[in-house]
GROMACS .gro file of C-alpha atoms in nm:
model
  454
    1MET     CA    1   5.581  16.747  23.773
    2GLU     CA    2   5.732  16.535  24.046
    3TYR     CA    3   5.916  16.837  24.186
    4GLN     CA    4   5.591  17.022  24.247
    5SER     CA    5   5.411  16.721  24.395
    6GLU     CA    6   5.697  16.672  24.641
    7GLY     CA    7   5.727  17.043  24.721
    8VAL     CA    8   6.075  17.086  24.572
    9ASP     CA    9   6.182  17.406  24.399
   10ALA     CA   10   6.289  17.321  24.043
   11SER     CA   11   6.329  17.675  23.915
   12LEU     CA   12   6.704  17.632  23.880
   13VAL     CA   13   6.666  17.346  23.633
   14GLU     CA   14   6.658  17.479  23.279
   15TYR     CA   15   6.566  17.253  22.991
   16GLU     CA   16   6.407  17.273  22.652
   17ASP     CA   17   6.045  17.158  22.666
   18ASN     CA   18   5.904  17.005  22.348
   19ARG     CA   19   5.544  17.022  22.471
   20PRO     CA   20   5.451  17.300  22.223
   21ILE     CA   21   5.552  17.074  21.936
   22LEU     CA   22   5.337  16.793  22.077
   23ASP     CA   23   5.048  17.036  22.114
   24MET     CA   24   5.089  17.140  21.753
   25PHE     CA   25   5.060  16.777  21.642
   26LEU     CA   26   4.798  16.636  21.880
   27GLN     CA   27   4.560  16.906  21.994
   28LYS     CA   28   4.205  16.920  21.856
   29PRO     CA   29   4.065  17.064  21.640
   30MET     CA   30   4.354  17.280  21.524
   31GLY     CA   31   4.636  17.027  21.545
   32LEU     CA   32   4.829  16.914  21.242
   33LEU     CA   33   4.695  16.556  21.255
   34SER     CA   34   4.338  16.674  21.315
   35LEU     CA   35   4.359  16.913  21.019
   36LEU     CA   36   4.494  16.630  20.805
   37ASP     CA   37   4.197  16.407  20.900
   38GLU     CA   38   3.952  16.689  20.836
   39GLU     CA   39   4.093  16.759  20.492
   40SER     CA   40   4.090  16.388  20.409
   41ARG     CA   41   3.711  16.378  20.449
   42PHE     CA   42   3.656  16.626  20.164
   43PRO     CA   43   3.635  16.452  19.826
   44GLN     CA   44   3.755  16.764  19.639
   45ALA     CA   45   4.055  16.820  19.866
   46THR     CA   46   4.403  16.823  19.716
   47ASP     CA   47   4.755  16.836  19.850
   48GLN     CA   48   4.768  17.211  19.780
   49THR     CA   49   4.449  17.276  19.980
   50LEU     CA   50   4.607  17.077  20.263
   51VAL     CA   51   4.915  17.300  20.264
   52ASP     CA   52   4.696  17.609  20.257
   53LYS     CA   53   4.494  17.482  20.553
   54PHE     CA   54   4.814  17.418  20.749
   55GLU     CA   55   4.938  17.768  20.673
   56ASP     CA   56   4.608  17.931  20.774
   57ASN     CA   57   4.555  17.743  21.102
   58LEU     CA   58   4.896  17.651  21.242
   59ARG     CA   59   5.014  17.969  21.411
   60CYS     CA   60   5.326  17.836  21.574
   61LYS     CA   61   5.692  17.925  21.558
   62TYR     CA   62   5.780  17.562  21.501
   63PHE     CA   63   5.588  17.552  21.169
   64TRP     CA   64   5.665  17.743  20.852
   65ILE     CA   65   5.610  17.731  20.477
   66PRO     CA   66   5.928  17.768  20.271
   67LYS     CA   67   5.919  18.021  19.991
   68ARG     CA   68   5.940  17.926  19.624
   69VAL     CA   69   5.881  17.559  19.714
   70GLU     CA   70   5.548  17.401  19.628
   71LEU     CA   71   5.368  17.136  19.828
   72CYS     CA   72   5.613  17.154  20.113
   73PHE     CA   73   5.622  17.266  20.477
   74GLY     CA   74   5.879  17.259  20.753
   75ILE     CA   75   5.877  17.176  21.127
   76GLN     CA   76   6.138  17.272  21.384
   77HIS     CA   77   6.185  16.949  21.575
   78TYR     CA   78   6.402  16.905  21.881
   79ALA     CA   79   6.689  16.767  21.677
   80GLY     CA   80   6.660  17.025  21.399
   81LYS     CA   81   6.456  17.144  21.103
   82VAL     CA   82   6.279  16.886  20.888
   83MET     CA   83   6.112  16.952  20.550
   84TYR     CA   84   5.803  16.749  20.453
   85LYS     CA   85   5.671  16.703  20.099
   86VAL     CA   86   5.291  16.683  20.085
   87ASN     CA   87   5.271  16.476  19.767
   88GLY     CA   88   5.024  16.192  19.832
   89PHE     CA   89   4.951  16.289  20.193
   90LEU     CA   90   4.574  16.273  20.158
   91GLU     CA   91   4.566  15.948  19.963
   92LYS     CA   92   4.802  15.775  20.202
   93ASN     CA   93   4.614  15.908  20.501
   94ARG     CA   94   4.277  15.777  20.380
   95ASP     CA   95   4.416  15.426  20.338
   96THR     CA   96   4.092  15.327  20.164
   97LEU     CA   97   4.020  14.958  20.134
   98PRO     CA   98   3.734  14.871  19.893
   99ALA     CA   99   3.433  14.720  20.064
  100ASP     CA  100   3.410  14.426  19.824
  101ILE     CA  101   3.766  14.327  19.909
  102VAL     CA  102   3.679  14.333  20.278
  103VAL     CA  103   3.380  14.106  20.215
  104VAL     CA  104   3.592  13.866  20.009
  105LEU     CA  105   3.854  13.844  20.282
  106ARG     CA  106   3.594  13.784  20.552
  107THR     CA  107   3.440  13.499  20.353
  108SER     CA  108   3.776  13.343  20.272
  109GLU     CA  109   3.835  12.975  20.341
  110ASN     CA  110   4.150  13.071  20.528
  111LYS     CA  111   4.054  13.090  20.895
  112LEU     CA  112   4.338  13.329  20.971
  113LEU     CA  113   4.216  13.586  20.718
  114GLN     CA  114   3.860  13.556  20.847
  115GLN     CA  115   3.975  13.617  21.201
  116LEU     CA  116   4.199  13.911  21.108
  117PHE     CA  117   3.928  14.099  20.917
  118SER     CA  118   3.650  14.016  21.162
  119SER     CA  119   3.833  14.084  21.489
  120PRO     CA  120   3.786  14.414  21.671
  121LEU     CA  121   4.047  14.686  21.639
  122THR     CA  122   4.164  14.940  21.891
  123LYS     CA  123   4.199  15.306  21.809
  124THR     CA  124   4.571  15.252  21.777
  125GLY     CA  125   4.512  15.005  21.493
  126ASN     CA  126   4.599  14.692  21.690
  127LEU     CA  127   4.398  14.374  21.724
  128ALA     CA  128   4.210  14.334  22.053
  129THR     CA  129   4.205  13.968  22.150
  130SER     CA  130   3.940  13.993  22.421
  131ARG     CA  131   3.704  14.255  22.552
  132ALA     CA  132   3.804  14.191  22.912
  133ARG     CA  133   4.169  14.250  22.835
  134VAL     CA  134   4.095  14.569  22.642
  135THR     CA  135   3.869  14.702  22.916
  136ALA     CA  136   4.130  14.633  23.183
  137ALA     CA  137   4.396  14.806  22.977
  138SER     CA  138   4.176  15.108  22.916
  139ARG     CA  139   4.093  15.139  23.284
  140SER     CA  140   4.463  15.150  23.371
  141LEU     CA  141   4.510  15.471  23.172
  142PRO     CA  142   4.503  15.792  23.375
  143PRO     CA  143   4.235  16.054  23.305
  144GLN     CA  144   4.505  16.317  23.262
  145LEU     CA  145   4.819  16.229  23.081
  146GLY     CA  146   5.011  16.556  23.113
  147SER     CA  147   5.185  16.688  23.421
  148GLY     CA  148   5.407  16.982  23.495
  149ARG     CA  149   5.389  17.354  23.516
  150THR     CA  150   5.156  17.378  23.219
  151LYS     CA  151   4.811  17.231  23.238
  152SER     CA  152   4.728  16.921  23.041
  153PRO     CA  153   4.586  17.002  22.697
  154LYS     CA  154   4.239  16.895  22.602
  155TYR     CA  155   4.357  16.614  22.382
  156LEU     CA  156   4.501  16.436  22.686
  157LEU     CA  157   4.176  16.428  22.884
  158LYS     CA  158   3.994  16.097  22.922
  159VAL     CA  159   4.153  15.923  22.629
  160ASP     CA  160   4.042  15.566  22.574
  161THR     CA  161   4.290  15.448  22.316
  162MET     CA  162   4.188  15.088  22.369
  163GLU     CA  163   3.826  15.144  22.258
  164MET     CA  164   3.743  14.882  21.999
  165MET     CA  165   3.599  14.919  21.651
  166ARG     CA  166   3.433  14.600  21.539
  167HIS     CA  167   3.395  14.553  21.165
  168PRO     CA  168   3.038  14.492  21.049
  169ASP     CA  169   2.967  14.134  20.959
  170GLU     CA  170   2.901  14.170  20.587
  171THR     CA  171   2.825  14.537  20.533
  172THR     CA  172   3.023  14.800  20.350
  173ASN     CA  173   2.957  15.095  20.575
  174MET     CA  174   3.244  15.006  20.811
  175ARG     CA  175   3.385  15.282  21.021
  176ARG     CA  176   3.707  15.394  20.860
  177GLN     CA  177   3.998  15.538  21.054
  178THR     CA  178   4.282  15.728  20.894
  179VAL     CA  179   4.653  15.670  20.932
  180ALA     CA  180   4.687  16.003  21.112
  181SER     CA  181   4.427  15.902  21.370
  182TYR     CA  182   4.606  15.573  21.429
  183PHE     CA  183   4.929  15.762  21.476
  184ARG     CA  184   4.764  16.018  21.702
  185TYR     CA  185   4.611  15.759  21.934
  186SER     CA  186   4.933  15.557  21.936
  187LEU     CA  187   5.129  15.864  22.041
  188MET     CA  188   4.875  15.946  22.312
  189ASP     CA  189   4.892  15.586  22.437
  190LEU     CA  190   5.270  15.608  22.452
  191LEU     CA  191   5.254  15.935  22.647
  192SER     CA  192   5.007  15.788  22.896
  193LYS     CA  193   5.234  15.490  22.962
  194MET     CA  194   5.538  15.713  23.006
  195VAL     CA  195   5.357  15.936  23.256
  196VAL     CA  196   5.234  15.655  23.482
  197GLY     CA  197   5.554  15.451  23.457
  198GLN     CA  198   5.924  15.490  23.519
  199PRO     CA  199   6.074  15.438  23.176
  200HIS     CA  200   6.440  15.362  23.117
  201PHE     CA  201   6.588  15.411  22.775
  202VAL     CA  202   6.879  15.238  22.607
  203ARG     CA  203   7.039  15.452  22.340
  204CYS     CA  204   7.217  15.267  22.063
  205ILE     CA  205   7.482  15.470  21.882
  206LYS     CA  206   7.629  15.364  21.548
  207PRO     CA  207   8.005  15.428  21.537
  208ASN     CA  208   8.002  15.449  21.156
  209ASP     CA  209   7.767  15.407  20.861
  210ASP     CA  210   7.980  15.146  20.683
  211ARG     CA  211   7.942  14.875  20.952
  212GLN     CA  212   8.317  14.841  20.986
  213ALA     CA  213   8.484  14.719  21.302
  214LEU     CA  214   8.723  14.939  21.502
  215ARG     CA  215   8.618  15.253  21.317
  216PHE     CA  216   8.479  15.552  21.510
  217CYS     CA  217   8.334  15.851  21.327
  218LYS     CA  218   8.321  16.146  21.566
  219GLU     CA  219   8.096  16.362  21.352
  220ARG     CA  220   7.839  16.085  21.303
  221VAL     CA  221   7.837  15.997  21.673
  222MET     CA  222   7.799  16.363  21.773
  223VAL     CA  223   7.499  16.403  21.545
  224GLN     CA  224   7.334  16.096  21.698
  225LEU     CA  225   7.401  16.219  22.050
  226ARG     CA  226   7.251  16.556  21.969
  227TYR     CA  227   6.945  16.418  21.790
  228THR     CA  228   6.867  16.158  22.057
  229GLY     CA  229   6.884  16.420  22.331
  230ILE     CA  230   7.172  16.262  22.520
  231LEU     CA  231   7.354  16.592  22.565
  232GLU     CA  232   7.038  16.765  22.687
  233THR     CA  233   6.972  16.475  22.922
  234VAL     CA  234   7.322  16.505  23.065
  235ASN     CA  235   7.277  16.878  23.123
  236ILE     CA  236   6.941  16.825  23.293
  237ARG     CA  237   7.094  16.556  23.509
  238ARG     CA  238   7.375  16.784  23.616
  239GLN     CA  239   7.143  17.071  23.699
  240GLY     CA  240   6.859  16.879  23.862
  241TYR     CA  241   6.814  16.592  24.102
  242SER     CA  242   6.849  16.283  23.891
  243HIS     CA  243   6.795  16.039  24.177
  244ARG     CA  244   6.466  16.046  24.368
  245ILE     CA  245   6.448  15.772  24.628
  246LEU     CA  246   6.169  15.699  24.872
  247PHE     CA  247   6.254  15.736  25.240
  248GLU     CA  248   6.189  15.367  25.299
  249ASP     CA  249   6.418  15.252  25.016
  250PHE     CA  250   6.685  15.506  25.108
  251VAL     CA  251   6.701  15.403  25.474
  252ASN     CA  252   6.695  15.031  25.395
  253ARG     CA  253   6.976  15.075  25.144
  254TYR     CA  254   7.214  15.308  25.330
  255TYR     CA  255   7.142  15.260  25.701
  256TYR     CA  256   7.484  15.093  25.743
  257LEU     CA  257   7.643  15.438  25.710
  258ALA     CA  258   7.486  15.578  26.030
  259PHE     CA  259   7.358  15.282  26.230
  260ARG     CA  260   7.491  14.953  26.354
  261ALA     CA  261   7.454  14.653  26.133
  262HIS     CA  262   7.229  14.468  26.379
  263GLN     CA  263   7.004  14.771  26.423
  264MET     CA  264   6.720  14.817  26.177
  265PRO     CA  265   6.607  15.181  26.206
  266GLU     CA  266   6.265  15.311  26.120
  267THR     CA  267   6.207  15.432  25.767
  268SER     CA  268   6.151  15.792  25.867
  269LYS     CA  269   6.257  16.129  25.736
  270GLU     CA  270   6.477  16.191  26.042
  271ASN     CA  271   6.677  15.873  25.984
  272ALA     CA  272   6.728  15.969  25.619
  273VAL     CA  273   6.864  16.307  25.732
  274ALA     CA  274   7.094  16.132  25.981
  275ILE     CA  275   7.237  15.915  25.706
  276LEU     CA  276   7.296  16.214  25.476
  277GLU     CA  277   7.464  16.414  25.753
  278ARG     CA  278   7.680  16.120  25.853
  279ALA     CA  279   7.791  16.087  25.490
  280LYS     CA  280   7.874  16.463  25.489
  281LEU     CA  281   7.677  16.535  25.172
  282GLU     CA  282   7.560  16.879  25.067
  283ASP     CA  283   7.305  17.029  24.829
  284TRP     CA  284   7.047  16.756  24.873
  285VAL     CA  285   6.674  16.818  24.913
  286LEU     CA  286   6.403  16.635  25.102
  287GLY     CA  287   6.055  16.610  24.959
  288LYS     CA  288   5.738  16.484  25.119
  289THR     CA  289   5.811  16.117  25.057
  290LYS     CA  290   6.143  16.112  24.869
  291VAL     CA  291   6.505  16.216  24.895
  292PHE     CA  292   6.623  16.421  24.597
  293LEU     CA  293   6.990  16.366  24.522
  294ARG     CA  294   7.222  16.480  24.250
  295TYR     CA  295   7.407  16.233  24.034
  296TYR     CA  296   7.732  16.256  24.235
  297HIS     CA  297   7.552  16.206  24.567
  298VAL     CA  298   7.458  15.851  24.479
  299GLU     CA  299   7.812  15.780  24.365
  300GLN     CA  300   7.950  15.904  24.698
  301LEU     CA  301   7.693  15.706  24.897
  302ASN     CA  302   7.766  15.390  24.701
  303LEU     CA  303   8.140  15.440  24.753
  304LEU     CA  304   8.095  15.480  25.129
  305LEU     CA  305   7.862  15.182  25.136
  306ARG     CA  306   8.116  14.967  24.953
  307GLU     CA  307   8.385  15.066  25.204
  308VAL     CA  308   8.161  14.977  25.498
  309ILE     CA  309   8.059  14.650  25.339
  310ALA     CA  310   8.424  14.570  25.266
  311ARG     CA  311   8.513  14.618  25.633
  312VAL     CA  312   8.216  14.410  25.737
  313VAL     CA  313   8.318  14.137  25.495
  314VAL     CA  314   8.673  14.133  25.638
  315MET     CA  315   8.541  14.109  25.993
  316GLN     CA  316   8.302  13.836  25.890
  317ALA     CA  317   8.582  13.650  25.717
  318TYR     CA  318   8.803  13.657  26.028
  319THR     CA  319   8.512  13.564  26.253
  320LYS     CA  320   8.403  13.281  26.027
  321GLY     CA  321   8.763  13.161  26.005
  322TRP     CA  322   8.802  13.162  26.384
  323LEU     CA  323   8.470  12.987  26.433
  324GLY     CA  324   8.559  12.737  26.165
  325ALA     CA  325   8.899  12.665  26.322
  326ARG     CA  326   8.744  12.621  26.666
  327ARG     CA  327   8.474  12.398  26.525
  328TYR     CA  328   8.742  12.197  26.343
  329ARG     CA  329   8.946  12.155  26.660
  330LYS     CA  330   8.641  12.038  26.851
  331GLU     CA  331   8.552  11.794  26.578
  332LYS     CA  332   8.910  11.672  26.565
  333GLU     CA  333   8.924  11.621  26.942
  334LYS     CA  334   8.590  11.444  26.931
  335ARG     CA  335   8.712  11.217  26.654
  336ASN     CA  336   9.037  11.149  26.839
  337ARG     CA  337   8.845  11.057  27.153
  338GLY     CA  338   8.619  10.833  26.953
  339ALA     CA  339   8.920  10.672  26.782
  340ILE     CA  340   9.088  10.615  27.119
  341ILE     CA  341   8.773  10.455  27.259
  342ILE     CA  342   8.740  10.231  26.955
  343GLN     CA  343   9.110  10.137  26.968
  344SER     CA  344   9.088  10.067  27.341
  345ALA     CA  345   8.784   9.847  27.297
  346TRP     CA  346   8.946   9.659  27.009
  347ARG     CA  347   9.274   9.612  27.191
  348GLY     CA  348   9.088   9.490  27.499
  349HIS     CA  349   8.894   9.245  27.285
  350VAL     CA  350   9.211   9.120  27.116
  351ALA     CA  351   9.390   9.091  27.452
  352ARG     CA  352   9.103   8.893  27.603
  353GLN     CA  353   9.094   8.661  27.303
  354ASN     CA  354   9.471   8.608  27.328
  355LEU     CA  355   9.444   8.547  27.702
  356LYS     CA  356   9.169   8.291  27.648
  357GLN     CA  357   9.377   8.118  27.383
  358ILE     CA  358   9.688   8.114  27.602
  359LYS     CA  359   9.488   7.989  27.900
  360LYS     CA  360   9.330   7.719  27.687
  361GLU     CA  361   9.669   7.609  27.553
  362ARG     CA  362   9.813   7.605  27.905
  363ASP     CA  363   9.521   7.402  28.036
  364GLU     CA  364   9.556   7.155  27.752
  365ALA     CA  365   9.931   7.129  27.810
  366ALA     CA  366   9.879   7.085  28.185
  367ILE     CA  367   9.618   6.817  28.122
  368ARG     CA  368   9.855   6.634  27.886
  369ILE     CA  369  10.139   6.659  28.136
  370GLN     CA  370   9.917   6.544  28.423
  371SER     CA  371   9.778   6.260  28.213
  372ALA     CA  372  10.124   6.144  28.113
  373TYR     CA  373  10.255   6.172  28.468
  374ARG     CA  374   9.958   5.991  28.620
  375GLY     CA  375   9.985   5.715  28.361
  376HIS     CA  376  10.356   5.684  28.430
  377ARG     CA  377  10.296   5.674  28.807
  378VAL     CA  378  10.016   5.419  28.780
  379ARG     CA  379  10.222   5.199  28.556
  380ARG     CA  380  10.521   5.232  28.788
  381ASP     CA  381  10.319   5.147  29.099
  382HIS     CA  382  10.117   4.873  28.935
  383ARG     CA  383  10.413   4.684  28.790
  384PRO     CA  384  10.504   4.480  29.111
  385GLN     CA  385  10.141   4.395  29.176
  386ARG     CA  386  10.100   4.259  28.829
  387ARG     CA  387  10.389   4.029  28.890
  388ARG     CA  388  10.219   3.888  29.201
  389CYS     CA  389   9.870   3.853  29.052
  390PRO     CA  390   9.771   3.546  28.844
  391PRO     CA  391   9.728   3.603  28.477
  392GLU     CA  392   9.356   3.546  28.506
  393ALA     CA  393   9.332   3.848  28.742
  394GLY     CA  394   9.535   4.065  28.512
  395GLY     CA  395   9.876   3.972  28.648
  396LYS     CA  396  10.192   3.980  28.442
  397THR     CA  397  10.300   3.659  28.272
  398THR     CA  398  10.636   3.566  28.154
  399LYS     CA  399  10.717   3.495  27.797
  400GLU     CA  400  10.745   3.119  27.859
  401GLU     CA  401  10.407   3.112  28.034
  402HIS     CA  402  10.248   3.309  27.755
  403MET     CA  403  10.390   3.070  27.497
  404ARG     CA  404  10.268   2.768  27.690
  405SER     CA  405   9.922   2.910  27.737
  406ASN     CA  406   9.889   2.981  27.371
  407SER     CA  407  10.022   2.644  27.252
  408PRO     CA  408   9.780   2.401  27.073
  409LYS     CA  409   9.817   2.138  27.342
  410SER     CA  410   9.723   2.378  27.613
  411LYS     CA  411   9.417   2.495  27.418
  412GLU     CA  412   9.310   2.132  27.357
  413ALA     CA  413   9.351   2.047  27.720
  414HIS     CA  414   9.151   2.346  27.823
  415THR     CA  415   8.881   2.258  27.573
  416ASP     CA  416   8.872   1.900  27.690
  417HIS     CA  417   8.853   2.018  28.044
  418ILE     CA  418   8.552   2.236  27.965
  419HIS     CA  419   8.387   2.019  27.704
  420GLY     CA  420   8.474   1.676  27.836
  421GLY     CA  421   8.285   1.388  27.695
  422ASN     CA  422   8.179   1.269  28.043
  423VAL     CA  423   8.096   1.619  28.171
  424GLY     CA  424   7.725   1.706  28.194
  425PRO     CA  425   7.554   2.038  28.152
  426ASP     CA  426   7.533   2.100  28.526
  427SER     CA  427   7.899   2.031  28.575
  428ARG     CA  428   7.987   2.264  28.288
  429ASP     CA  429   7.785   2.552  28.434
  430ARG     CA  430   7.939   2.501  28.773
  431GLN     CA  431   8.286   2.518  28.627
  432VAL     CA  432   8.207   2.846  28.447
  433LYS     CA  433   8.069   3.001  28.765
  434ASP     CA  434   8.373   2.890  28.960
  435PHE     CA  435   8.600   3.042  28.696
  436LYS     CA  436   8.421   3.375  28.707
  437ARG     CA  437   8.425   3.379  29.088
  438ASP     CA  438   8.794   3.309  29.101
  439LYS     CA  439   8.863   3.578  28.843
  440GLY     CA  440   8.658   3.842  29.038
  441GLN     CA  441   8.835   3.754  29.363
  442SER     CA  442   9.171   3.792  29.196
  443ARG     CA  443   9.077   4.140  29.066
  444ARG     CA  444   8.956   4.255  29.409
  445GLN     CA  445   9.277   4.141  29.565
  446CYS     CA  446   9.482   4.331  29.312
  447ASN     CA  447   9.278   4.649  29.367
  448GLU     CA  448   9.313   4.623  29.745
  449ALA     CA  449   9.683   4.579  29.705
  450LEU     CA  450   9.709   4.888  29.484
  451GLN     CA  451   9.506   5.098  29.727
  452GLY     CA  452   9.719   4.983  30.018
  453ASP     CA  453  10.039   5.088  29.840
  454SER     CA  454   9.902   5.430  29.757
   0.00000   0.00000   0.00000
């Protein structure tokens, strides 16, 4: 047992061991299932000879033959006494399948039937899909399935329940295996898996036999609890050490109770003791590699751990809140500074644009004012000079002179003067040159007069 391998004294734990019943069923050659297989091989065997063989060979307090009852025997199981009727035991155990039927099924056109009756079988009666898988499964089984204060019986030594039986191709001398042997190997396979593993069971309890809602039958529930071993399991749990935790797992799980959160202690036996002493627990035991605790120890440790974690969570919440608020303030200040910079740049841009527009409008207004004033001044200063200059030089003419110069007679006279009948080409050119010279002299005189006044 695990207590002995860890060096823990388990003498105080009292429980009812059902190993003798398992021995009575599974041991060879005097076990109940072995005797049933042996009797099934005899052609002249009957159900009565089977009962007689059981009575002669099974010397166990858990087996008895009731009086004045034929073809019947009883077994004291864990849950209570059970009576078995032997009628048809041998025939059902042989489970004989005629050879011609096997051949017909193997030659069937249905591929599924061909595969089912041609595939190898394990000793537990299951189909083996591949040899590699079966070999790997068989190698995983331990050589000894039993453990505890009593030595493992012979039927648990080197059991290869996954060994395959391949049906012959088309022969009738196939190796037959009885129902009892299938059951025996299946039970041995189950025991081997339970020994090497850490099984957890879920017990389903029926509240009543009528399948009615909100109805609880106390008597029926009590019978189920007794037969499923729940009460015995509870007693064993109270007396023994129901929780066996490795030092590494124990320290990693509960080191908050004795060490600081940022310190990761070594997974040693001394640190496990420090945690247990800090939690003020009593009646615990240390093994070679595990801590043995009672059921209430784990509850107390989990309660203390929840309290520590709750305090840590509160501290973390306040710390995270403070850090979050500070981070928010920094982000807010940073955003405000960024907003101020953006606003300042935009306002400066808008102000510069407005200033440029105002300056442009002022310059345009000043130019218009200066232009108007200069025009007014030039016109004012040039008015007397225009009166003195001849009209040809740009001088001012009166209304009467303008009317006379534009009259038809004046135009005809001017035309006759230029285009006279007796005037030659040379004379005409000379007159034009003289006119242009006189006009240029008049303009120069007017300009000199204007410059002298200014």
